[in-house]
Structures are given as C-alpha cells and as structure tokens.
Tab-separated table of C-alpha atoms and ligand atoms in Angstrom:
chain	number	residue	atom	x	y	z
A	640	MET	CA	46.727	-14.099	7.248
A	641	SER	CA	44.332	-11.631	5.588
A	642	ILE	CA	43.268	-8.053	6.230
A	643	THR	CA	40.354	-9.372	8.295
A	644	THR	CA	42.459	-11.540	10.622
A	645	ILE	CA	41.790	-10.626	14.260
A	646	GLU	CA	44.916	-9.256	15.916
A	647	ARG	CA	43.632	-7.942	19.238
A	648	VAL	CA	40.419	-7.966	21.288
A	649	ARG	CA	39.815	-5.723	24.252
A	650	GLY	CA	36.969	-4.593	26.451
A	651	ARG	CA	36.248	-1.071	27.611
A	652	ARG	CA	34.002	-0.090	30.503
A	653	VAL	CA	31.617	2.591	29.176
A	654	TRP	CA	28.255	4.012	30.334
A	655	ASP	CA	24.672	3.491	29.244
A	656	SER	CA	21.614	5.753	29.184
A	657	ARG	CA	20.585	4.731	32.723
A	658	GLY	CA	24.004	5.713	34.047
A	659	ARG	CA	25.122	2.117	34.490
A	660	PRO	CA	28.415	0.621	33.313
A	661	THR	CA	28.299	-1.529	30.190
A	662	VAL	CA	30.698	-3.385	27.897
A	663	GLU	CA	32.277	-1.945	24.778
A	664	ALA	CA	34.306	-4.423	22.709
A	665	GLU	CA	37.083	-3.278	20.425
A	666	ILE	CA	38.482	-5.543	17.727
A	667	GLU	CA	41.726	-4.692	15.962
A	668	LEU	CA	42.502	-6.509	12.731
A	669	ALA	CA	45.851	-7.329	11.150
A	670	SER	CA	45.260	-4.448	8.739
A	671	GLY	CA	45.115	-2.103	11.737
A	672	THR	CA	41.397	-1.535	11.220
A	673	ILE	CA	39.250	-1.244	14.340
A	674	GLY	CA	35.636	-2.215	14.975
A	675	ARG	CA	33.658	-1.358	18.100
A	676	ALA	CA	30.254	-2.149	19.554
A	677	ILE	CA	28.533	-1.611	22.897
A	678	ALA	CA	26.164	-3.981	24.697
A	679	PRO	CA	22.734	-2.530	25.589
A	680	ALA	CA	20.761	-3.660	28.652
A	681	GLY	CA	17.125	-4.418	29.346
A	682	ALA	CA	15.108	-3.682	32.487
A	683	SER	CA	12.044	-5.818	31.738
A	684	THR	CA	14.073	-8.825	30.655
A	685	GLY	CA	12.648	-12.184	29.636
A	686	SER	CA	13.753	-15.126	31.768
A	687	GLY	CA	14.920	-17.037	28.686
A	688	GLU	CA	17.297	-14.411	27.323
A	689	ALA	CA	21.094	-14.257	27.395
A	690	VAL	CA	22.178	-13.066	30.828
A	691	ASP	CA	24.273	-9.964	31.462
A	692	LEU	CA	27.221	-10.674	33.718
A	693	ARG	CA	27.187	-8.042	36.500
A	694	ASP	CA	29.581	-7.828	39.412
A	695	GLY	CA	26.943	-7.578	42.137
A	696	GLY	CA	27.980	-6.109	45.485
A	697	ALA	CA	27.722	-2.445	46.408
A	698	ARG	CA	29.654	-0.688	43.649
A	699	GLN	CA	27.422	0.961	41.004
A	700	GLY	CA	24.382	-0.667	42.574
A	701	GLY	CA	25.739	-4.103	41.727
A	702	TYR	CA	25.548	-3.305	38.006
A	703	ASP	CA	29.274	-3.024	37.377
A	704	VAL	CA	30.735	-5.107	34.566
A	705	THR	CA	34.408	-5.516	35.448
A	706	ARG	CA	34.127	-9.312	35.330
A	707	ALA	CA	32.510	-9.208	31.875
A	708	ILE	CA	35.271	-6.851	30.681
A	709	ALA	CA	37.902	-9.196	32.110
A	710	ASN	CA	36.353	-12.043	30.107
A	711	VAL	CA	36.686	-10.004	26.909
A	712	ASP	CA	40.326	-9.187	27.681
A	713	GLY	CA	41.063	-12.739	28.813
A	714	ASP	CA	39.418	-15.902	27.470
A	715	ILE	CA	37.636	-14.248	24.553
A	716	ALA	CA	40.709	-12.372	23.309
A	717	LEU	CA	42.761	-15.536	23.518
A	718	ILE	CA	40.386	-17.653	21.469
A	719	LEU	CA	39.594	-15.045	18.782
A	720	LYS	CA	43.161	-13.965	18.026
A	721	GLY	CA	44.042	-15.220	14.552
A	722	MET	CA	40.432	-15.903	13.534
A	723	ASP	CA	38.848	-14.302	10.474
A	724	ALA	CA	36.495	-11.428	11.381
A	725	ALA	CA	34.733	-11.910	8.049
A	726	ASP	CA	33.598	-15.368	9.183
A	727	GLN	CA	30.921	-14.292	11.655
A	728	ALA	CA	29.471	-17.790	12.041
A	729	ALA	CA	32.846	-19.245	13.020
A	730	VAL	CA	33.557	-16.433	15.497
A	731	ASP	CA	30.103	-16.734	17.075
A	732	GLY	CA	30.442	-20.521	17.190
A	733	GLU	CA	33.675	-20.172	19.179
A	734	LEU	CA	32.070	-17.656	21.561
A	735	ILE	CA	29.105	-19.967	22.177
A	736	ALA	CA	31.354	-22.993	22.740
A	737	LEU	CA	33.749	-21.076	24.982
A	738	ASP	CA	30.876	-19.906	27.169
A	739	GLY	CA	29.289	-23.354	27.276
A	740	THR	CA	26.035	-22.357	29.013
A	741	ALA	CA	22.587	-22.019	27.439
A	742	GLU	CA	22.149	-18.447	28.713
A	743	LYS	CA	25.734	-17.237	28.297
A	744	ARG	CA	26.125	-16.924	32.039
A	745	ARG	CA	29.829	-17.721	32.233
A	746	LEU	CA	31.347	-15.061	29.982
A	747	GLY	CA	28.238	-12.868	30.080
A	748	GLY	CA	25.741	-12.142	27.320
A	749	ASN	CA	26.888	-8.517	27.528
A	750	ALA	CA	30.531	-9.472	26.842
A	751	ILE	CA	29.591	-11.848	24.031
A	752	ILE	CA	27.149	-9.624	22.114
A	753	ALA	CA	29.534	-6.660	22.252
A	754	VAL	CA	32.340	-8.806	20.805
A	755	SER	CA	30.093	-10.450	18.212
A	756	MET	CA	28.870	-7.086	16.892
A	757	ALA	CA	32.327	-5.482	17.075
A	758	VAL	CA	33.726	-8.282	14.903
A	759	ALA	CA	31.157	-7.428	12.215
A	760	HIS	CA	32.061	-3.734	12.445
A	761	ALA	CA	35.764	-4.538	12.125
A	762	ALA	CA	35.235	-6.735	9.063
A	763	ALA	CA	33.069	-4.033	7.448
A	764	ALA	CA	35.725	-1.409	8.152
A	765	ALA	CA	38.464	-3.598	6.671
A	766	LYS	CA	36.400	-4.005	3.525
A	767	ARG	CA	35.689	-0.258	3.601
A	768	VAL	CA	31.939	-0.801	3.395
A	769	PRO	CA	29.118	0.210	5.729
A	770	LEU	CA	27.876	-2.491	8.095
A	771	TRP	CA	24.578	-3.000	6.213
A	772	ARG	CA	26.562	-3.861	3.070
A	773	HIS	CA	28.968	-6.164	4.917
A	774	LEU	CA	25.864	-8.002	6.170
A	775	GLY	CA	24.941	-8.850	2.593
A	776	ALA	CA	22.542	-6.171	1.347
A	777	THR	CA	23.062	-4.307	-1.928
A	778	ALA	CA	21.033	-1.306	-0.703
A	779	PRO	CA	19.605	-0.440	2.712
A	780	ALA	CA	15.939	-1.156	3.445
A	781	VAL	CA	15.048	1.529	5.974
A	782	ALA	CA	12.574	0.097	8.492
A	783	LEU	CA	9.353	1.780	9.575
A	784	PRO	CA	9.881	3.283	13.058
A	785	GLU	CA	7.797	2.338	16.092
A	786	ILE	CA	8.316	5.136	18.609
A	787	GLN	CA	7.385	5.451	22.258
A	788	ILE	CA	5.401	8.582	23.194
A	789	ILE	CA	4.592	7.648	26.810
A	790	GLY	CA	6.751	5.318	28.930
A	791	GLY	CA	5.493	3.141	31.785
A	792	GLY	CA	5.954	-0.154	33.583
A	793	ALA	CA	9.507	-1.064	34.596
A	794	HIS	CA	10.771	2.044	32.800
A	795	ALA	CA	8.746	4.470	34.903
A	796	ALA	CA	8.669	2.965	38.383
A	797	ALA	CA	5.362	1.264	37.431
A	798	ARG	CA	3.619	4.669	37.475
A	799	VAL	CA	1.289	3.008	34.994
A	800	ASP	CA	1.322	-0.777	34.587
A	801	LEU	CA	1.641	-0.981	30.814
A	802	GLN	CA	5.158	-0.375	29.545
A	803	ASP	CA	5.054	1.397	26.190
A	804	PHE	CA	2.481	3.606	24.499
A	805	LEU	CA	3.858	4.013	20.994
A	806	VAL	CA	3.024	5.222	17.511
A	807	ILE	CA	3.684	3.760	14.074
A	808	ALA	CA	3.432	6.092	11.075
A	809	THR	CA	1.156	3.724	9.162
A	810	GLY	CA	0.559	6.263	6.397
A	811	ALA	CA	4.143	7.430	5.923
A	812	THR	CA	5.893	6.940	2.601
A	813	SER	CA	9.399	7.856	3.797
A	814	ILE	CA	11.487	7.811	6.955
A	815	VAL	CA	11.597	11.622	6.842
A	816	GLU	CA	7.804	11.770	6.893
A	817	ALA	CA	7.505	9.091	9.582
A	818	LEU	CA	9.855	10.998	11.905
A	819	ASP	CA	8.290	14.385	11.109
A	820	TRP	CA	4.853	13.086	12.005
A	821	THR	CA	6.108	11.378	15.137
A	822	GLY	CA	7.728	14.643	16.229
A	823	GLU	CA	4.351	16.396	15.876
A	824	VAL	CA	2.586	13.724	17.949
A	825	TYR	CA	5.315	13.751	20.634
A	826	ARG	CA	5.001	17.522	20.944
A	827	ALA	CA	1.190	17.396	20.962
A	828	ALA	CA	1.251	14.798	23.753
A	829	GLY	CA	3.555	17.083	25.758
A	830	GLU	CA	1.187	20.035	25.249
A	831	ILE	CA	-1.807	18.026	26.418
A	832	LEU	CA	0.049	16.870	29.532
A	833	LYS	CA	1.111	20.435	30.260
A	834	GLN	CA	-2.438	21.775	29.887
A	835	ARG	CA	-3.728	19.110	32.266
A	836	GLY	CA	-0.989	19.850	34.774
A	837	LEU	CA	0.489	16.385	34.323
A	838	LEU	CA	3.845	17.237	32.774
A	839	GLN	CA	6.551	15.592	34.906
A	840	GLY	CA	9.496	14.783	32.640
A	841	VAL	CA	10.420	11.618	30.786
A	842	ALA	CA	10.743	7.882	31.478
A	843	ASP	CA	13.767	5.597	30.853
A	844	GLU	CA	13.450	5.541	27.070
A	845	GLY	CA	12.553	9.237	26.743
A	846	GLY	CA	8.768	8.949	26.444
A	847	TRP	CA	6.651	11.284	28.594
A	848	TRP	CA	6.457	10.299	32.242
A	849	PRO	CA	3.034	8.682	32.786
A	850	ALA	CA	1.287	10.888	35.337
A	851	PHE	CA	-2.107	9.277	34.754
A	852	ASP	CA	-4.842	7.931	37.017
A	853	SER	CA	-5.402	4.843	34.882
A	854	ASN	CA	-3.764	2.870	32.096
A	855	GLU	CA	-6.556	3.797	29.718
A	856	ALA	CA	-6.030	7.517	30.432
A	857	ALA	CA	-2.561	7.184	28.892
A	858	LEU	CA	-4.114	5.578	25.850
A	859	GLU	CA	-6.764	8.324	25.590
A	860	THR	CA	-4.051	10.962	25.832
A	861	LEU	CA	-2.045	9.376	23.042
A	862	TYR	CA	-5.149	9.127	20.863
A	863	ALA	CA	-5.906	12.797	21.529
A	864	ALA	CA	-2.284	13.741	20.747
A	865	ILE	CA	-2.494	12.079	17.341
A	866	GLU	CA	-5.650	14.033	16.575
A	867	ARG	CA	-4.232	17.284	17.929
A	868	ALA	CA	-1.249	16.838	15.608
A	869	GLY	CA	-3.699	16.717	12.698
A	870	PHE	CA	-3.754	12.978	12.016
A	871	THR	CA	-6.452	10.323	12.104
A	872	PRO	CA	-5.561	7.466	14.471
A	873	GLY	CA	-5.506	4.223	12.518
A	874	ARG	CA	-4.802	6.073	9.278
A	875	GLU	CA	-1.609	8.149	9.068
A	876	MET	CA	-0.529	7.547	12.662
A	877	SER	CA	-1.526	4.466	14.636
A	878	ILE	CA	-1.097	3.392	18.222
A	879	SER	CA	0.829	0.311	19.331
A	880	LEU	CA	1.327	-1.029	22.856
A	881	ASP	CA	4.002	-3.026	24.637
A	882	ILE	CA	2.079	-4.510	27.559
A	883	ALA	CA	5.151	-6.340	28.991
A	884	ALA	CA	2.581	-8.365	30.941
A	885	THR	CA	5.143	-10.489	32.813
A	886	GLN	CA	6.022	-7.382	34.808
A	887	PHE	CA	2.612	-7.192	36.511
A	888	PHE	CA	1.806	-10.913	36.619
A	889	SER	CA	2.063	-12.485	40.058
A	890	ASP	CA	0.450	-15.434	41.831
A	891	GLY	CA	-1.604	-16.352	38.802
A	892	ALA	CA	-3.129	-12.931	38.127
A	893	TYR	CA	-2.438	-9.790	36.130
A	894	ARG	CA	-2.447	-7.066	38.745
A	895	LEU	CA	-3.144	-3.650	37.253
A	896	ARG	CA	-2.257	-1.570	40.283
A	897	ARG	CA	-2.997	1.765	38.611
A	898	ASP	CA	-6.538	0.554	37.849
A	899	GLY	CA	-6.966	-1.307	41.160
A	900	ARG	CA	-7.904	-4.482	39.279
A	901	ASP	CA	-6.695	-8.079	39.165
A	902	MET	CA	-7.453	-9.960	35.951
A	903	ASP	CA	-6.963	-13.377	34.430
A	904	ALA	CA	-5.514	-13.772	30.929
A	905	ALA	CA	-8.962	-13.917	29.345
A	906	ALA	CA	-10.144	-10.686	30.985
A	907	LEU	CA	-6.905	-8.865	30.146
A	908	GLY	CA	-7.143	-10.161	26.584
A	909	ALA	CA	-10.749	-8.990	26.285
A	910	MET	CA	-9.821	-5.526	27.554
A	911	LEU	CA	-6.938	-5.281	25.083
A	912	GLN	CA	-9.222	-6.354	22.244
A	913	ARG	CA	-11.723	-3.641	23.175
A	914	TRP	CA	-8.907	-1.102	23.297
A	915	ALA	CA	-7.564	-2.306	19.944
A	916	GLN	CA	-10.952	-1.565	18.441
A	917	ASP	CA	-11.668	1.721	20.245
A	918	TYR	CA	-8.189	3.203	19.742
A	919	ARG	CA	-7.386	1.645	16.356
A	920	ILE	CA	-4.327	-0.148	17.759
A	921	VAL	CA	-2.199	-1.922	15.147
A	922	ALA	CA	0.349	-3.857	17.272
A	923	ILE	CA	0.324	-5.349	20.791
A	924	GLU	CA	3.490	-6.796	22.353
A	925	ASP	CA	3.650	-9.364	25.173
A	926	PRO	CA	-0.097	-9.272	26.013
A	927	VAL	CA	0.378	-12.270	28.323
A	928	ALA	CA	3.094	-13.395	30.726
A	929	GLU	CA	6.185	-14.927	29.155
A	930	ASN	CA	5.233	-18.532	29.955
A	931	ASP	CA	1.520	-18.320	29.140
A	932	ARG	CA	1.558	-20.203	25.879
A	933	ASP	CA	-2.174	-20.938	25.880
A	934	GLY	CA	-2.972	-17.306	26.600
A	935	MET	CA	-0.813	-16.185	23.687
A	936	ILE	CA	-2.455	-18.698	21.360
A	937	ALA	CA	-5.942	-17.530	22.393
A	938	PHE	CA	-5.000	-13.880	22.017
A	939	THR	CA	-3.447	-14.463	18.589
A	940	ARG	CA	-6.506	-16.393	17.475
A	941	ALA	CA	-8.780	-13.560	18.600
A	942	ILE	CA	-6.905	-10.611	17.156
A	943	GLY	CA	-3.969	-11.842	15.051
A	944	GLY	CA	-5.853	-11.383	11.810
A	945	ARG	CA	-5.948	-7.611	12.183
A	946	CYS	CA	-3.252	-6.661	14.689
A	947	LEU	CA	0.421	-7.508	15.058
A	948	VAL	CA	0.783	-9.806	18.066
A	949	VAL	CA	4.411	-9.352	19.032
A	950	GLY	CA	6.470	-11.725	21.142
A	951	ASP	CA	9.340	-10.158	23.091
A	952	ASP	CA	9.874	-11.795	26.521
A	953	PHE	CA	7.695	-14.594	25.121
A	954	LEU	CA	10.201	-15.424	22.344
A	955	VAL	CA	13.485	-13.854	23.561
A	956	THR	CA	14.943	-13.748	20.013
A	957	ASN	CA	15.307	-17.521	20.032
A	958	ALA	CA	14.868	-19.389	16.727
A	959	ASP	CA	13.593	-22.577	18.385
A	960	ARG	CA	11.023	-20.688	20.445
A	961	ILE	CA	9.881	-18.795	17.362
A	962	ARG	CA	9.424	-22.011	15.387
A	963	ALA	CA	7.496	-23.632	18.258
A	964	ALA	CA	5.297	-20.549	18.701
A	965	ALA	CA	4.553	-20.380	14.993
A	966	ALA	CA	3.612	-24.056	14.916
A	967	ALA	CA	1.248	-23.503	17.853
A	968	GLY	CA	-0.289	-20.318	16.443
A	969	ALA	CA	1.120	-18.031	19.136
A	970	CYS	CA	2.148	-14.533	17.902
A	971	ASN	CA	2.487	-13.330	14.335
A	972	THR	CA	5.469	-11.003	14.832
A	973	ALA	CA	8.885	-11.434	16.480
A	974	LEU	CA	10.742	-8.749	18.369
A	975	ILE	CA	14.426	-9.161	17.517
A	976	LYS	CA	16.917	-7.984	20.154
A	977	PRO	CA	20.544	-9.043	19.515
A	978	ASN	CA	21.471	-9.103	23.193
A	979	GLN	CA	18.618	-11.490	23.984
A	980	ALA	CA	20.145	-13.997	21.562
A	981	GLY	CA	23.745	-13.206	22.524
A	982	THR	CA	25.454	-13.348	19.118
A	983	LEU	CA	24.761	-11.877	15.684
A	984	THR	CA	24.514	-15.354	14.162
A	985	GLU	CA	21.815	-16.442	16.615
A	986	THR	CA	20.007	-13.122	16.133
A	987	ARG	CA	19.973	-13.713	12.392
A	988	ALA	CA	18.703	-17.271	12.914
A	989	ALA	CA	15.790	-15.935	14.985
A	990	PHE	CA	15.036	-13.337	12.325
A	991	ASP	CA	15.089	-16.009	9.604
A	992	ALA	CA	12.834	-18.301	11.659
A	993	ALA	CA	10.269	-15.492	11.948
A	994	ARG	CA	10.442	-14.816	8.228
A	995	ALA	CA	10.119	-18.505	7.399
A	996	ALA	CA	6.948	-18.620	9.513
A	997	GLY	CA	5.499	-15.782	7.440
A	998	TRP	CA	5.722	-13.413	10.405
A	999	ARG	CA	6.550	-9.729	10.573
A	1000	THR	CA	9.808	-8.687	12.234
A	1001	ILE	CA	10.639	-5.813	14.577
A	1002	VAL	CA	14.313	-5.146	15.307
A	1003	SER	CA	14.502	-3.556	18.755
A	1004	ALA	CA	16.802	-1.663	21.095
A	1005	ARG	CA	16.760	-2.071	24.881
A	1006	SER	CA	15.676	0.363	27.574
A	1007	GLY	CA	19.343	0.780	28.546
A	1008	GLU	CA	21.093	2.032	25.403
A	1009	THR	CA	24.063	3.984	24.096
A	1010	GLU	CA	25.180	5.786	20.953
A	1011	ASP	CA	25.724	2.384	19.291
A	1012	VAL	CA	23.704	2.160	16.043
A	1013	THR	CA	24.386	-1.458	15.070
A	1014	ILE	CA	20.707	-2.438	15.172
A	1015	VAL	CA	19.818	0.196	12.563
A	1016	HIS	CA	22.188	-1.549	10.152
A	1017	LEU	CA	20.863	-5.000	11.035
A	1018	ALA	CA	17.309	-3.871	10.290
A	1019	ALA	CA	18.421	-2.219	7.045
A	1020	ALA	CA	20.476	-5.203	5.871
A	1021	TRP	CA	17.901	-7.837	6.738
A	1022	GLY	CA	14.844	-5.879	5.614
A	1023	ALA	CA	13.036	-5.811	8.962
A	1024	ASP	CA	9.482	-4.494	8.835
A	1025	ILE	CA	9.827	-2.215	11.849
A	1026	LEU	CA	12.569	-0.665	14.024
A	1027	LYS	CA	11.742	0.013	17.691
A	1028	VAL	CA	14.226	2.064	19.725
A	1029	GLY	CA	12.250	3.873	22.396
A	1030	SER	CA	11.146	7.468	22.143
A	1031	PHE	CA	11.810	10.538	20.069
A	1032	THR	CA	14.127	12.198	22.583
A	1033	ARG	CA	17.437	11.412	24.327
A	1034	GLY	CA	20.655	10.966	22.385
A	1035	GLU	CA	20.795	7.182	22.591
A	1036	ARG	CA	17.442	7.101	20.751
A	1037	THR	CA	18.032	9.917	18.250
A	1038	ALA	CA	21.388	8.284	17.359
A	1039	LYS	CA	19.332	5.474	15.802
A	1040	TRP	CA	16.702	7.647	14.094
A	1041	ASN	CA	19.386	9.925	12.699
A	1042	GLU	CA	21.327	6.942	11.345
A	1043	SER	CA	18.099	5.813	9.635
A	1044	LEU	CA	17.918	9.219	7.956
A	1045	ARG	CA	21.497	8.828	6.713
A	1046	LEU	CA	20.848	5.332	5.330
A	1047	ALA	CA	17.759	6.603	3.521
A	1048	GLU	CA	19.943	8.953	1.475
A	1049	ILE	CA	22.054	6.125	0.041
A	1050	GLN	CA	21.589	5.289	-3.616
A	1051	GLY	CA	18.942	2.594	-4.009
A	1052	ALA	CA	17.657	2.832	-0.419
A	1053	ARG	CA	14.045	1.767	0.100
A	1054	PHE	CA	11.642	2.642	2.896
A	1055	THR	CA	9.606	-0.231	4.326
A	1056	ARG	CA	6.053	1.093	4.482
A	1057	TRP	CA	3.319	-0.228	6.740
A	1058	ARG	CA	1.503	-3.264	5.350
A	1059	PRO	CA	-1.915	-3.896	6.912
A	1060	LEU	CA	-2.505	-7.491	7.971
A	1061	ALA	CA	-6.043	-7.906	6.751
B	1258	PGA	P1	13.669	-3.695	28.012
B	1258	PGA	O1	12.360	-3.061	27.363
B	1258	PGA	O2	14.825	-3.330	27.161
B	1258	PGA	O3	13.709	-3.082	29.378
B	1258	PGA	O4	13.443	-5.180	28.052
B	1258	PGA	C1	12.114	-3.045	25.989
B	1258	PGA	C2	10.935	-3.894	25.617
B	1258	PGA	O5	10.309	-4.533	26.490
B	1258	PGA	O6	10.594	-3.998	24.433
B	1259	ZN	ZN1	8.828	-5.567	25.064
C-alpha cells in the first residue's frame, strides 16, 4: 500500500452550464487525499465519440445521469479500490476492460472520463504537485487561446448554420495580451450588434447570440469588431471558424438554411476558401460532414498549406482515426477533447498520434461545461498549440482562462505563440 493507493471512489450528481445534470467523480486515496473531476458534455457530438450514459425518460429532459453515477459507485468503485492512482494507464485499462464496449456505452463515457481525470487529480494531490507537473511537465506551456465571439449552430438553435465564429490572438506574445485583446474584440462585437439593433444575449458557450440575416454577416461583423478594437485581422487578431458541418448535412447536401442555399462539399469548400482569403481566416474546423473523408482530403489539399484544417467530429480524439486521416492527407490539426476519447490515456494517445503526424493540436472543452479546469492542465503539460474553451464570458469559460493566467505566473512557464503554417 502506498499514499496513492485508491481507497474509495464515489460519484456525485452535479450541474453543467446548460443546467443539465452531469457526473463528478471523487477519488479518496489511502493517504486521505481527494481528487475530483467533472464530465463535460457536447451538443454537436460526433457519432464516433464515447457516449454519455443518460437516464432518458421525462426527468430533466431525459438528461439525468443517475445510472452513470450508480456505475461509479458500483462496478467502477469495486474494481479501482486498491489500485495505484499514480498508474494512470493501468487504471484506464481497467475502466476500458470493465466497460467492454467500443463507445463506452455500458458504464457511460461520462462516468469513465470523470473517474479517469479524478484519479489523476488525486495522484497529483498526494504528491503535492499541480496536475500539469504530475502529468510529466517540468514547467507549464500555456497554450494560445482560441475564443468564440459569436455562437451559432447547435449552440444557438441554428440561428445561423455555422457553429463558432472565433478569434486567435495570432500576434500575442503572452496569455495576458491574448486575453486582453480578445476582451477588446468581444466588447467591440457587442457594441456593433447594439448599434445595429441586433443585441439579443449570448449562445450556449457565451458568444454573442447570432441575430444575423446570413452566415457571412456574422463573419463580416467579427471582422469589423477586430478592426474596431484597433487590430488588423490576420495580423494581431485572426478569425477562425468551427463549421460543424455534420449539423447541417442531410440527404447528401449541406443545407445552409440562413442563406437559403443547399450546397455540395465542393461548393461549400469553395465558399470557405473564398472566406478564408477575404477574412484572413487562420483555422477552419469540421468543414465537411464527419464521414466525408474525400471531402476532407480535397479541402486539406486546397487550403491546408496556409490554414489549420481541424478535425473534431471527423476525428473524435481517436488515435487510430488520426493516424488514418494523416496517412490520407485529411486535416492538419486535431481537436483533442478528453470526453470524446473517454479516458486520459486514450486522450494522450490521440494527442501523441497528432504530434507524430506533424500536426498542430487544439485541446478543447465542450459546449456543456463546468468549473472543472482539467483541460487547462492537460494543454499545459502536453504543450498543446491552442486551447479552445468557448467564449470570453460565463464562469465555466472564465474558469479556464483564469487558470491559464495562474499557470503563466509559475516559474519557467512559457506561452505558446502562434506559428504560421506557410
Ligand atoms: P460540442 O461543441 O461540445 O457541442 O460538441 C464544441 C465543438 O464542436 O467544438
Ligand atoms: Zn467542433
């Protein structure tokens, strides 16, 4: 028995930023130390990702998680008791084997990721080190933020079709500067919307609610906000987009309802390429539906030399998918979401696969979030290029940005600046 031996595992039913129940796991070690973590939840989920176990039925809109919590308290607690929390691979291996399904349907991806992350927190606490250090880093590498200014798609009742209109502080030399500049752009965007009589509140992740007549109008507004804040788009502050194209793909066509247009992959790709040029866009996520491998290859070939082509639903934080995509020339950047993979070990494997392919990496939150800041430490420990956690407002988002600010003050901390592709 050591100080990192797992003594007790329990689940707690807590609440996420959409007002839905979610799973918190609490691990108590023999030393009495406790580690906790909370599962986030997506809305525009990829079909290949780990599945959240929800109760269904009428209570809490079917989103309740009492069965997932019972799995933490029951089978999971039983198998982890006596294991070493410092041996993450062994713990995750047991969780994967105990579940026994490819998508973690039996115990629930939400139960498993909460436990997997809580184990890491407990081990770090027992060693009296911050999580980033427990994960193997000697100093934190603070990732460049990618921050949503306008929300859309599944996060805004499809008020515009595209999901995220974001900025990356491509000229920033510190996290303080990157967040300062983003704050100016967020405020400028709000002022423009107010002047035009379009101010209507915020979407799921805290970006401005998209009260626009077309998808491109949102893009124009963001471009204007960057300029109004005193920056040159494509220089200090650049635009990125998460198209989340699966969300508006049906019966073989991309249906942009806001624009009244149906498009094939080639036409959508051509439009995005024109936008990338006109609006100096530096990153585009999920520009095709999650199963459109040929479309992703064509898009990457066309634009991947000058723009990050990011796979989210397309890759679902899966090492095998990342390797296959890299071999085929689809994408040049992986979005890394721990709850898509289901365990920390599998998340790390996906991250390493992206790195091995020479890709960029973006560690990402979900649209349903909490005060949990685990991903900030993952990004800092692993040296991710970018951290994406939604907008600049709402506590579940600022919890992550504020943790980044704290990590940046640690002796030896480095800020990961933007690196142009070309
Ligand atoms: P989700 O959205 O968490 O709803 O999947 C985030 C994203 O698509 O990047
Ligand atoms: Zn996405």
